[in-house]
Coordinates of C-alpha atoms and ligand atoms in Angstrom, one line a residue:
Chain A
M5 CA 0.0 0.0 0.0
R6 CA 1.2 3.5 -0.8
I7 CA -0.1 6.8 0.5
N8 CA 0.0 10.0 -1.5
C9 CA 1.1 12.5 1.2
P10 CA -0.2 16.0 0.2
H11 CA 3.2 17.4 1.2
C12 CA 5.7 14.8 0.1
G13 CA 4.1 12.9 -2.7
E14 CA 3.5 9.1 -2.9
R15 CA 5.4 7.1 -0.3
S16 CA 5.5 3.5 0.9
L17 CA 3.5 2.4 3.8
D18 CA 6.6 1.9 6.1
E19 CA 6.9 5.6 6.4
F20 CA 3.5 6.0 8.0
S21 CA 2.0 5.0 11.3
Y22 CA -1.7 4.4 11.8
L23 CA -3.8 5.9 14.6
G24 CA -7.4 4.9 13.7
D25 CA -10.8 6.3 13.0
A26 CA -10.6 10.0 12.2
V27 CA -13.8 10.8 14.2
V28 CA -13.9 14.1 16.0
R29 CA -13.1 14.0 19.7
P30 CA -16.3 14.9 21.6
D31 CA -16.8 18.3 23.3
P32 CA -15.9 17.9 27.0
A33 CA -18.2 20.8 27.8
S34 CA -21.3 19.1 26.3
P35 CA -23.9 17.8 28.7
N36 CA -23.5 14.2 27.5
A37 CA -19.7 14.4 27.5
Q38 CA -19.2 11.2 29.6
D39 CA -21.3 9.0 27.3
A40 CA -19.8 10.6 24.3
F41 CA -16.2 10.0 25.5
Y42 CA -17.1 6.4 26.4
A43 CA -18.4 5.9 22.9
Y44 CA -15.3 7.7 21.4
G45 CA -12.9 5.5 23.4
Y46 CA -14.5 2.1 23.4
E47 CA -17.3 1.8 20.8
R48 CA -15.3 1.5 17.7
A49 CA -17.1 1.1 14.4
N50 CA -15.7 -1.9 12.4
V51 CA -16.4 -0.4 9.0
A52 CA -16.4 -2.7 5.9
G53 CA -16.0 -0.1 3.2
P54 CA -14.6 3.4 2.9
M55 CA -13.6 5.1 6.2
Q56 CA -11.7 8.2 7.2
E57 CA -8.6 7.3 9.2
L58 CA -5.7 9.2 10.8
W59 CA -2.2 8.4 9.6
Y60 CA 1.0 10.0 10.6
H61 CA 3.9 10.6 8.2
A62 CA 6.4 9.5 10.8
A63 CA 9.4 8.9 8.6
G64 CA 8.6 11.9 6.4
C65 CA 7.2 15.4 6.9
H66 CA 5.7 14.5 10.4
A67 CA 2.2 15.7 9.2
W68 CA -1.0 14.1 10.3
L69 CA -3.2 13.0 7.5
V70 CA -6.9 12.1 7.0
V71 CA -6.9 9.2 4.7
T72 CA -10.1 7.8 3.1
R73 CA -9.5 4.1 2.7
D74 CA -11.7 1.2 1.7
T75 CA -11.0 -1.4 4.4
R76 CA -12.0 -4.2 2.1
T77 CA -9.7 -3.3 -0.8
H78 CA -7.2 -0.9 0.8
E79 CA -8.1 1.5 -2.1
I80 CA -7.4 5.1 -1.0
S81 CA -9.8 7.6 -2.5
E82 CA -8.6 10.8 -0.7
V83 CA -5.7 12.1 1.4
K84 CA -5.9 15.4 3.1
S85 CA -3.8 17.2 5.7
A86 CA -5.4 16.8 9.1
Q87 CA -4.8 20.4 9.8
E88 CA -6.8 21.4 6.8
V89 CA -9.7 19.1 7.8
A90 CA -9.7 20.4 11.3
L91 CA -9.8 24.0 10.1
A92 CA -12.6 23.3 7.7
R93 CA -14.6 21.6 10.5
Q94 CA -14.0 24.7 12.7
K95 CA -15.3 26.9 10.0
V96 CA -18.4 24.8 9.5
A97 CA -19.0 24.8 13.3
G98 CA -18.5 28.6 13.3
T99 CA -21.1 29.3 10.6
A100 CA -23.6 27.0 12.3
Q101 CA -23.5 29.0 15.6
Chain B
M1 CA 41.0 13.0 11.6
S2 CA 37.8 12.0 13.2
E3 CA 36.8 8.4 13.3
L4 CA 33.9 9.2 11.0
A5 CA 36.1 10.9 8.4
N6 CA 38.4 7.9 8.7
D7 CA 35.6 5.5 8.0
I8 CA 34.6 7.5 4.9
K9 CA 38.2 7.7 3.7
K10 CA 38.7 3.9 4.2
A11 CA 35.6 3.3 2.1
S12 CA 37.0 5.6 -0.6
L13 CA 33.6 7.1 -1.2
E14 CA 32.9 10.1 -3.2
A15 CA 31.2 11.2 0.0
S16 CA 32.3 13.7 2.7
E17 CA 31.0 15.1 5.9
R18 CA 30.3 18.8 5.5
T19 CA 31.8 20.9 8.2
G20 CA 32.1 24.7 8.9
L21 CA 28.3 25.2 8.6
T22 CA 25.6 26.7 10.7
V23 CA 22.3 24.8 10.4
T24 CA 19.2 26.5 11.7
H25 CA 15.7 24.9 11.8
I26 CA 12.9 27.4 11.5
A27 CA 9.1 26.9 11.9
A28 CA 6.5 29.5 11.1
R29 CA 4.4 30.6 14.1
R30 CA 0.7 30.2 13.8
G31 CA -0.8 32.6 11.3
A32 CA 2.6 34.2 10.5
R33 CA 3.4 32.3 7.3
A34 CA 2.7 35.3 5.0
S35 CA 4.6 37.9 7.0
L36 CA 7.5 35.4 7.5
D37 CA 7.7 35.1 3.7
D38 CA 7.8 38.9 3.3
V39 CA 10.7 39.1 5.7
A40 CA 12.5 36.2 4.0
R41 CA 12.1 37.9 0.6
T42 CA 13.6 41.1 2.0
A43 CA 16.5 39.2 3.7
F44 CA 17.2 36.5 1.0
G45 CA 15.5 37.7 -2.1
V46 CA 13.4 34.5 -2.4
S47 CA 10.2 33.0 -1.0
L48 CA 10.4 30.1 1.5
P49 CA 9.5 27.0 -0.5
S50 CA 6.1 25.6 0.3
S51 CA 6.8 22.2 -1.4
P52 CA 9.8 19.9 -1.1
K53 CA 12.4 22.1 -2.7
A54 CA 15.7 23.7 -1.8
V55 CA 16.6 27.2 -2.9
E56 CA 19.9 29.0 -2.8
A57 CA 19.9 32.6 -1.8
Q58 CA 22.6 35.0 -0.6
G59 CA 25.0 32.1 0.2
A60 CA 22.4 30.3 2.2
L61 CA 20.5 27.1 1.2
I62 CA 16.9 27.1 2.3
V63 CA 15.6 23.5 2.5
W64 CA 11.9 22.7 3.0
T65 CA 11.6 20.2 5.9
G66 CA 7.8 19.8 6.2
P67 CA 4.8 22.1 6.1
D68 CA 5.8 25.6 7.3
Q69 CA 9.3 24.4 8.3
W70 CA 12.8 24.8 6.8
L71 CA 16.4 24.2 7.4
I72 CA 18.8 27.1 6.6
V73 CA 22.3 25.9 5.9
Q74 CA 25.0 28.6 5.9
K75 CA 28.7 28.5 5.6
D76 CA 30.5 29.8 8.7
E77 CA 32.2 33.2 8.3
T78 CA 34.5 34.7 10.8
G79 CA 32.9 37.3 13.0
L80 CA 29.4 36.4 11.8
D81 CA 26.8 34.6 14.0
H82 CA 24.4 33.3 11.5
Y83 CA 22.0 31.9 14.1
A84 CA 21.8 35.3 16.0
E85 CA 21.2 37.1 12.7
L86 CA 18.4 34.8 11.7
A87 CA 16.8 35.0 15.2
K88 CA 16.8 38.8 14.8
T89 CA 15.4 38.7 11.2
F90 CA 12.6 36.3 12.0
N91 CA 11.9 37.5 15.5
G92 CA 8.3 36.9 16.5
L93 CA 7.4 35.2 13.2
A94 CA 9.2 31.9 13.5
S95 CA 10.6 29.6 16.2
L96 CA 14.3 28.9 15.6
V97 CA 16.6 26.1 16.8
D98 CA 20.3 26.0 16.1
V99 CA 20.6 22.3 15.0
T100 CA 24.3 22.6 13.8
D101 CA 25.5 20.1 16.5
S102 CA 22.5 17.7 16.2
R103 CA 22.7 17.1 12.4
T104 CA 25.5 15.6 10.3
I105 CA 25.4 16.5 6.6
F106 CA 27.0 14.2 4.1
R107 CA 27.7 15.2 0.6
I108 CA 27.9 12.8 -2.3
A109 CA 29.5 14.9 -5.0
V110 CA 28.0 13.3 -8.1
S111 CA 25.8 14.9 -10.7
R112 CA 23.7 11.7 -11.2
P113 CA 23.0 8.9 -8.8
S114 CA 24.9 5.7 -9.2
E115 CA 22.9 2.5 -9.9
T116 CA 23.5 1.3 -6.4
L117 CA 22.4 4.5 -4.8
L118 CA 19.3 4.5 -7.0
R119 CA 18.4 1.0 -5.8
S120 CA 19.2 1.7 -2.1
M121 CA 16.7 4.5 -1.8
G122 CA 13.0 3.8 -0.9
I123 CA 11.9 6.8 -2.9
D124 CA 12.1 7.4 -6.7
F125 CA 15.7 8.7 -6.9
H126 CA 16.0 8.5 -10.7
D127 CA 17.7 11.5 -12.4
N128 CA 14.4 12.4 -14.1
S129 CA 12.3 12.2 -11.0
F130 CA 14.5 13.6 -8.3
R131 CA 15.6 16.8 -10.0
P132 CA 18.1 19.5 -8.9
G133 CA 16.6 21.5 -6.1
D134 CA 14.3 18.6 -5.0
V135 CA 14.1 17.6 -1.3
A136 CA 12.8 14.4 0.3
I137 CA 12.3 13.5 4.0
T138 CA 12.5 9.8 4.2
H139 CA 14.5 6.9 5.8
V140 CA 17.2 4.6 4.7
S141 CA 17.6 1.4 6.6
H142 CA 15.4 2.8 9.4
L143 CA 17.6 6.0 9.7
G144 CA 15.7 9.2 9.2
V145 CA 17.3 11.5 6.6
I146 CA 16.5 14.7 4.8
V147 CA 18.0 14.5 1.3
W148 CA 18.4 17.3 -1.2
R149 CA 19.9 17.6 -4.6
L150 CA 21.8 20.9 -4.9
P151 CA 20.0 23.4 -7.1
D152 CA 23.0 23.5 -9.5
G153 CA 22.8 19.6 -9.8
T154 CA 26.4 19.0 -8.7
A155 CA 25.8 16.9 -5.6
Y156 CA 23.4 15.2 -3.1
D157 CA 23.3 16.2 0.5
F158 CA 22.0 13.8 3.2
A159 CA 21.3 15.3 6.7
C160 CA 20.8 12.8 9.5
A161 CA 20.8 13.0 13.3
R162 CA 24.4 13.2 14.5
T163 CA 23.9 10.3 16.9
Y164 CA 23.3 8.1 13.9
S165 CA 26.1 9.4 11.6
R166 CA 28.3 6.3 12.1
D167 CA 25.4 4.1 11.1
F168 CA 24.6 6.4 8.2
A169 CA 28.3 6.3 7.0
D170 CA 28.0 2.5 7.3
W171 CA 24.9 2.5 5.0
L172 CA 26.8 4.8 2.6
R173 CA 29.7 2.4 2.5
K174 CA 27.5 -0.6 1.8
T175 CA 25.5 1.4 -0.7
M176 CA 28.5 2.6 -2.6
A177 CA 30.8 -0.4 -2.2
Ligands
ZN12 ZN1 4.6 13.8 4.1

């Protein structure tokens, strides 16, 4: 498997480490924070199909990436910088308020 | 002669350890990328590369080392403190670390990679893919390296953590043997 790092270009899997599901950490100030964090920590979705995952370009540029990968075929349809994804989410959250 | 230099000499490589340099790592502060670039253009006459490239400017080589991060490699000059100068230039816009003593830079003075070097790299190191001025952060035999091809195409530089320089020299010896 190869990942196309948006900063470095296409690199072999051995340069990356895997964190897991790229779901957003719950808001600790929300009223159901305890349940939300329990679900975040323990109730992992075992997706058969495309899912968004966090990967770290450990032996490269040290950027965190959000990779959309099909768990059945390892086909990667999208790679984005995690920073960009987080900023875009913040923006969406900002306009919703 | 240092043990390392001796090792390199024994292996009769076209490689050498670069000395007499000041190496500074700089990272843009949050939101300061644009102003940092303005300052860099005034000081060096070039923009800081935003892709894996190395640019030469005013005797300094500016090497991209990740998003919003660079290494600035400068030849030592008597009576000049490059690090202090850079700290003054980029004050408030970037975080700077003098990494001169924590990095070893090896130079392979060849204009094109040898067959063995080509095969030893995990990335596409072919003459047509890895062009003069290109930079890659990668690893060789589990040793992290930043490699760049000089903008004038005369050599390849490999920067590794100084702690691993003996191991890196060992890799070079095996690669080039
Ligand atoms: Zn990368």
